[in-house]
């Protein structure tokens, strides 16, 4: 029997999302197909406006696809619409977004933010809730006793983002979709978050879709890369291969730009 990590978790076929119509039509996601295995980190890279966040929102079923199919763990989730069905899906597929300021409810202490996420699992007894909240905070390198009673304004941006990740982890999802999770945090939180993603893959076999415009971050964390350009996946494959031998002109440009930027940076310092 093949190891469980080889099993396909997410199978995306011809996924399309169009906004507007007529002359103002935007094909934000245009005929995208890929698979993600259990325990795999795939990065979606591409410039601003290439459709990365729209892809994330469609996969999370926060918005409907215009066409195509999403199969998660063998179940077709393309047309889920009843709240109960969506909640069952979100117990397995969780997300972290770029801005930890807007997604953090400022009126709740950290403990309550995480406990609300745990509600997706139905009723849990108080002791179990406490254990799960502490476990998730420890996973993101925070001291539960220190942060559980704090409010958003009492935390740094990097701490807030790690709490957003803990909020996603507390339900132990099979898939984590992280949309530019490190863009608004400082370098030390960025390193903590990236290494955490690798640990989650290695320890729990979590699959991760990591969305970034930064190809060097993508190459650092990913098993596979998906390069998006104007709504389409123009290149996909094993991260080392795509980085060393990009096939599509757009991918070559993306890596060339990243390289000249990093060269510029090293000259400047
Ligand atoms: N709700 C919407 N209504 C209309 N157009 C939209 C909507 N959401 C996104 N778009 C358009 O879809 C395209 C893709 O946007 P998207 O946010 O997915 O890009 P992105 O790759 O995440 O960009 P960034 O790197 O800046 O976050 C853009 O042209 C955007 O203007
Ligand atoms: Mg985006």
Short mmCIF file of C-alpha atoms and ligand atoms in Angstrom, two decimals:
data_model
loop_
_atom_site.label_atom_id
_atom_site.label_comp_id
_atom_site.label_asym_id
_atom_site.label_seq_id
_atom_site.Cartn_x
_atom_site.Cartn_y
_atom_site.Cartn_z
CA UNK A 1 0.00 0.00 0.00
CA UNK A 2 1.42 3.44 -0.85
CA UNK A 3 2.12 5.68 2.14
CA UNK A 4 -0.77 7.97 3.11
CA UNK A 5 1.31 11.01 2.23
CA UNK A 6 1.04 10.10 -1.45
CA UNK A 7 -2.72 10.25 -1.41
CA UNK A 8 -4.30 13.09 -3.33
CA UNK A 9 -6.05 15.44 -0.93
CA UNK A 10 -7.19 18.18 -3.26
CA UNK A 11 -8.01 17.71 -6.92
CA UNK A 12 -8.78 20.89 -8.84
CA UNK A 13 -10.01 20.62 -12.43
CA UNK A 14 -10.56 23.47 -14.89
CA UNK A 15 -11.40 25.86 -12.08
CA UNK A 16 -12.58 29.22 -13.35
CA UNK A 17 -13.87 32.33 -11.64
CA UNK A 18 -15.06 35.26 -13.70
CA UNK A 19 -15.98 38.65 -12.23
CA UNK A 20 -18.22 41.11 -14.09
CA UNK A 21 -19.41 40.58 -17.64
CA UNK A 22 -19.18 41.91 -21.16
CA UNK A 23 -16.37 44.37 -21.73
CA UNK A 24 -15.66 44.47 -17.97
CA UNK A 25 -15.26 40.72 -17.58
CA UNK A 26 -12.22 39.66 -15.53
CA UNK A 27 -11.15 36.02 -15.69
CA UNK A 28 -9.50 36.13 -12.27
CA UNK A 29 -8.99 32.35 -12.24
CA UNK A 30 -8.94 30.81 -15.67
CA UNK A 31 -9.05 27.05 -16.23
CA UNK A 32 -6.75 26.10 -13.36
CA UNK A 33 -6.00 22.42 -12.73
CA UNK A 34 -3.68 20.87 -10.16
CA UNK A 35 -3.53 18.30 -7.39
CA UNK A 36 -2.21 18.57 -3.87
CA UNK A 37 -1.17 15.48 -1.92
CA UNK A 38 -1.42 14.98 1.82
CA UNK A 39 1.68 16.37 3.48
CA UNK A 40 2.63 18.50 0.49
CA UNK A 41 3.45 22.21 0.51
CA UNK A 42 2.61 23.87 -2.78
CA UNK A 43 3.27 27.53 -3.35
CA UNK A 44 1.22 29.67 -5.67
CA UNK A 45 3.39 32.47 -6.99
CA UNK A 46 2.56 35.32 -9.31
CA UNK A 47 2.47 39.07 -9.52
CA UNK A 48 -0.25 41.28 -8.08
CA UNK A 49 -3.59 40.67 -9.78
CA UNK A 50 -2.66 37.25 -11.17
CA UNK A 51 -5.56 35.60 -9.34
CA UNK A 52 -3.88 34.05 -6.29
CA UNK A 53 -6.32 35.31 -3.66
CA UNK A 54 -9.32 34.59 -5.85
CA UNK A 55 -8.08 31.02 -6.22
CA UNK A 56 -7.76 30.80 -2.42
CA UNK A 57 -11.27 32.17 -1.87
CA UNK A 58 -12.80 29.78 -4.37
CA UNK A 59 -10.96 26.80 -2.89
CA UNK A 60 -12.15 27.83 0.57
CA UNK A 61 -15.64 28.05 -0.87
CA UNK A 62 -15.99 31.62 0.36
CA UNK A 63 -17.02 32.39 -3.22
CA UNK A 64 -18.47 30.17 -5.93
CA UNK A 65 -16.51 29.02 -8.94
CA UNK A 66 -17.93 29.99 -12.33
CA UNK A 67 -16.85 26.63 -13.77
CA UNK A 68 -14.73 23.62 -12.96
CA UNK A 69 -14.54 21.19 -10.09
CA UNK A 70 -12.98 20.96 -6.61
CA UNK A 71 -12.68 17.51 -5.05
CA UNK A 72 -11.40 17.41 -1.47
CA UNK A 73 -10.57 14.07 0.18
CA UNK A 74 -12.70 12.33 -2.42
CA UNK A 75 -15.72 14.60 -1.92
CA UNK A 76 -16.94 17.01 -4.55
CA UNK A 77 -17.14 20.35 -2.72
CA UNK A 78 -17.68 22.54 -5.77
CA UNK A 79 -21.29 23.30 -4.99
CA UNK A 80 -21.48 23.07 -1.23
CA UNK A 81 -23.93 25.69 -0.08
CA UNK A 82 -25.71 24.60 3.09
CA UNK A 83 -24.12 26.11 6.22
CA UNK A 84 -23.71 22.66 7.78
CA UNK A 85 -21.85 21.34 4.73
CA UNK A 86 -19.58 24.37 4.59
CA UNK A 87 -18.80 24.12 8.29
CA UNK A 88 -17.85 20.48 7.88
CA UNK A 89 -15.56 21.52 5.02
CA UNK A 90 -13.96 24.35 7.04
CA UNK A 91 -13.17 21.94 9.83
CA UNK A 92 -10.76 20.35 7.35
CA UNK A 93 -9.68 23.35 5.31
CA UNK A 94 -8.56 26.45 7.17
CA UNK A 95 -7.03 29.73 6.07
CA UNK A 96 -4.71 32.49 7.14
CA UNK A 97 -4.78 35.83 5.33
CA UNK A 98 -2.31 38.60 4.79
CA UNK A 99 -3.65 41.14 7.23
CA UNK A 100 -3.73 39.97 10.86
CA UNK A 101 -5.19 43.34 11.88
CA UNK A 102 -8.44 43.09 9.98
CA UNK A 103 -9.07 39.41 10.64
CA UNK A 104 -8.51 39.57 14.42
CA UNK A 105 -11.66 40.40 16.38
CA UNK A 106 -10.41 43.25 18.55
CA UNK A 107 -13.11 42.84 21.21
CA UNK A 108 -12.19 39.26 22.13
CA UNK A 109 -9.21 38.01 24.08
CA UNK A 110 -7.00 35.45 22.35
CA UNK A 111 -8.59 32.52 24.20
CA UNK A 112 -12.03 33.45 22.92
CA UNK A 113 -10.80 33.96 19.34
CA UNK A 114 -9.48 30.39 19.33
CA UNK A 115 -12.49 28.92 21.13
CA UNK A 116 -14.82 30.38 18.52
CA UNK A 117 -12.87 28.58 15.83
CA UNK A 118 -13.14 25.35 17.86
CA UNK A 119 -16.92 25.58 17.63
CA UNK A 120 -16.58 24.06 14.17
CA UNK A 121 -15.94 20.81 16.03
CA UNK A 122 -19.22 20.98 17.90
CA UNK A 123 -19.44 20.87 21.68
CA UNK A 124 -16.23 20.08 23.51
CA UNK A 125 -15.87 19.98 27.27
CA UNK A 126 -14.03 22.89 28.90
CA UNK A 127 -10.90 20.89 29.71
CA UNK A 128 -10.57 19.67 26.14
CA UNK A 129 -11.10 23.20 24.78
CA UNK A 130 -8.38 24.51 27.07
CA UNK A 131 -5.96 21.77 26.02
CA UNK A 132 -6.59 22.42 22.34
CA UNK A 133 -6.17 26.19 22.66
CA UNK A 134 -2.90 25.76 24.56
CA UNK A 135 -1.64 23.20 22.07
CA UNK A 136 -2.31 25.53 19.11
CA UNK A 137 -0.61 28.50 20.79
CA UNK A 138 2.42 26.41 21.65
CA UNK A 139 2.64 25.25 18.03
CA UNK A 140 3.08 28.88 16.92
CA UNK A 141 5.80 29.47 19.53
CA UNK A 142 3.68 31.57 21.90
CA UNK A 143 3.35 31.07 25.63
CA UNK A 144 -0.34 30.20 26.22
CA UNK A 145 -0.45 31.55 29.78
CA UNK A 146 1.01 34.83 28.60
CA UNK A 147 -1.17 35.50 25.58
CA UNK A 148 -4.54 33.85 26.24
CA UNK A 149 -5.96 36.84 28.09
CA UNK A 150 -4.57 39.48 25.74
CA UNK A 151 -6.50 41.56 23.23
CA UNK A 152 -5.42 42.44 19.67
CA UNK A 153 -3.99 45.83 20.62
CA UNK A 154 -1.74 44.25 23.24
CA UNK A 155 0.08 42.12 20.66
CA UNK A 156 2.64 42.84 17.95
CA UNK A 157 1.76 42.30 14.30
CA UNK A 158 3.84 39.14 14.17
CA UNK A 159 2.19 37.78 17.32
CA UNK A 160 -1.23 38.55 15.91
CA UNK A 161 -0.46 36.67 12.74
CA UNK A 162 0.81 33.68 14.72
CA UNK A 163 -2.47 33.74 16.66
CA UNK A 164 -4.36 33.74 13.36
CA UNK A 165 -2.39 30.64 12.44
CA UNK A 166 -3.17 29.09 15.84
CA UNK A 167 -6.83 29.86 15.22
CA UNK A 168 -6.61 27.88 11.99
CA UNK A 169 -4.65 25.04 13.60
CA UNK A 170 -6.91 24.59 16.59
CA UNK A 171 -9.33 22.47 14.52
CA UNK A 172 -6.43 20.40 13.17
CA UNK A 173 -7.22 20.94 9.48
CA UNK A 174 -5.98 18.62 6.74
CA UNK A 175 -5.29 21.61 4.51
CA UNK A 176 -4.08 25.08 5.42
CA UNK A 177 -4.39 27.83 2.84
CA UNK A 178 -2.02 30.66 3.71
CA UNK A 179 -2.47 33.77 1.57
CA UNK A 180 0.61 36.00 1.94
CA UNK A 181 0.81 35.20 5.68
CA UNK A 182 4.23 36.78 6.13
CA UNK A 183 3.87 39.96 4.11
CA UNK A 184 2.94 42.18 7.04
CA UNK A 185 5.14 40.70 9.75
CA UNK A 186 8.73 41.36 10.78
CA UNK A 187 11.66 39.17 9.76
CA UNK A 188 11.76 37.13 12.95
CA UNK A 189 8.04 36.27 12.84
CA UNK A 190 8.45 35.49 9.14
CA UNK A 191 11.11 32.90 9.90
CA UNK A 192 9.02 31.43 12.72
CA UNK A 193 5.99 31.14 10.43
CA UNK A 194 7.88 29.58 7.53
CA UNK A 195 9.53 27.02 9.76
CA UNK A 196 6.21 26.29 11.41
CA UNK A 197 4.71 25.45 8.02
CA UNK A 198 7.51 22.96 7.40
CA UNK A 199 6.95 21.42 10.86
CA UNK A 200 3.20 21.09 10.29
CA UNK A 201 3.87 19.20 7.09
CA UNK A 202 6.47 16.94 8.68
CA UNK A 203 4.76 16.24 12.02
CA UNK A 204 1.09 16.07 11.05
CA UNK A 205 1.19 15.49 7.31
CA UNK A 206 -0.70 18.73 6.84
CA UNK A 207 -1.03 19.90 3.27
CA UNK A 208 -0.38 23.59 2.75
CA UNK A 209 -1.14 25.94 -0.09
CA UNK A 210 1.21 28.86 0.40
CA UNK A 211 0.38 31.95 -1.60
CA UNK A 212 3.07 34.54 -2.16
CA UNK A 213 4.42 36.99 -4.69
CA UNK A 214 7.92 36.29 -3.33
CA UNK A 215 9.56 33.50 -5.30
CA UNK A 216 12.45 33.11 -2.88
CA UNK A 217 10.03 32.41 0.02
CA UNK A 218 8.17 30.02 -2.24
CA UNK A 219 11.29 28.09 -3.18
CA UNK A 220 12.30 27.91 0.49
CA UNK A 221 9.12 26.26 1.76
CA UNK A 222 7.65 24.36 -1.17
CA UNK A 223 7.63 20.86 -2.50
CA UNK A 224 5.90 22.10 -5.63
CA UNK A 225 5.33 25.45 -7.30
CA UNK A 226 2.37 26.75 -9.27
CA UNK A 227 3.10 29.88 -11.23
CA UNK A 228 0.06 32.06 -11.96
CA UNK A 229 -0.15 34.70 -14.65
CA UNK A 230 -3.37 36.47 -15.61
CA UNK A 231 -5.55 33.85 -13.96
CA UNK A 232 -3.81 30.87 -15.52
CA UNK A 233 -1.30 28.44 -14.09
CA UNK A 234 1.46 28.84 -16.67
CA UNK A 235 3.89 26.43 -15.04
CA UNK A 236 3.80 23.86 -12.27
CA UNK A 237 6.12 21.23 -10.97
CA UNK A 238 8.62 20.18 -8.38
CA UNK A 239 10.02 23.34 -6.71
CA UNK A 240 13.70 22.55 -7.33
CA UNK A 241 13.06 21.84 -10.99
CA UNK A 242 10.97 24.97 -11.60
CA UNK A 243 13.51 27.13 -9.78
CA UNK A 244 16.53 25.70 -11.59
CA UNK A 245 14.97 25.25 -15.04
CA UNK A 246 11.91 27.45 -15.48
CA UNK A 247 10.21 26.60 -18.77
CA UNK A 248 7.71 29.39 -19.25
CA UNK A 249 9.00 32.88 -20.18
CA UNK A 250 6.91 34.43 -17.42
CA UNK A 251 8.47 32.15 -14.79
CA UNK A 252 11.95 33.00 -16.08
CA UNK A 253 11.12 36.69 -15.78
CA UNK A 254 9.77 36.22 -12.25
CA UNK A 255 12.95 34.49 -11.11
CA UNK A 256 15.19 36.93 -12.98
CA UNK A 257 13.46 39.87 -11.25
CA UNK A 258 13.80 38.23 -7.85
CA UNK A 259 17.46 37.54 -8.53
CA UNK A 260 18.29 41.10 -9.61
CA UNK A 261 16.41 42.46 -6.58
CA UNK A 262 18.31 40.27 -4.16
CA UNK A 263 21.56 41.22 -5.89
CA UNK A 264 20.58 44.87 -5.54
CA UNK A 265 19.91 44.31 -1.87
CA UNK A 266 23.24 42.67 -1.18
CA UNK A 267 25.06 45.49 -3.00
CA UNK A 268 23.19 48.05 -0.94
CA UNK A 269 24.08 46.49 2.41
N1 LIG B 1 -14.72 40.80 -6.03
C1 LIG B 1 -14.14 41.14 -7.18
N2 LIG B 1 -14.82 41.78 -8.14
C2 LIG B 1 -14.25 42.11 -9.32
N3 LIG B 1 -12.97 41.82 -9.64
C3 LIG B 1 -12.24 41.19 -8.71
C4 LIG B 1 -12.77 40.81 -7.44
N4 LIG B 1 -11.80 40.19 -6.73
C5 LIG B 1 -10.70 40.18 -7.52
N5 LIG B 1 -10.96 40.77 -8.71
C6 LIG B 1 -10.01 40.93 -9.84
O1 LIG B 1 -9.47 39.65 -10.12
C7 LIG B 1 -8.09 39.74 -10.45
C8 LIG B 1 -7.28 38.86 -9.52
O2 LIG B 1 -7.30 39.42 -8.21
P1 LIG B 1 -6.63 38.66 -6.96
O3 LIG B 1 -6.95 39.44 -5.76
O4 LIG B 1 -7.05 37.25 -7.01
O5 LIG B 1 -5.08 38.78 -7.32
P2 LIG B 1 -3.80 38.42 -6.43
O6 LIG B 1 -2.93 37.56 -7.27
O7 LIG B 1 -4.23 37.89 -5.12
O8 LIG B 1 -3.10 39.84 -6.24
P3 LIG B 1 -2.23 40.41 -5.00
O9 LIG B 1 -0.85 39.82 -5.15
O10 LIG B 1 -2.22 41.90 -5.23
O11 LIG B 1 -2.90 40.02 -3.73
C9 LIG B 1 -7.74 41.22 -10.36
O12 LIG B 1 -7.84 41.75 -11.67
C10 LIG B 1 -8.82 41.78 -9.47
O13 LIG B 1 -9.05 43.14 -9.77
MG1 LIG B 2 -3.92 38.51 -3.11
#
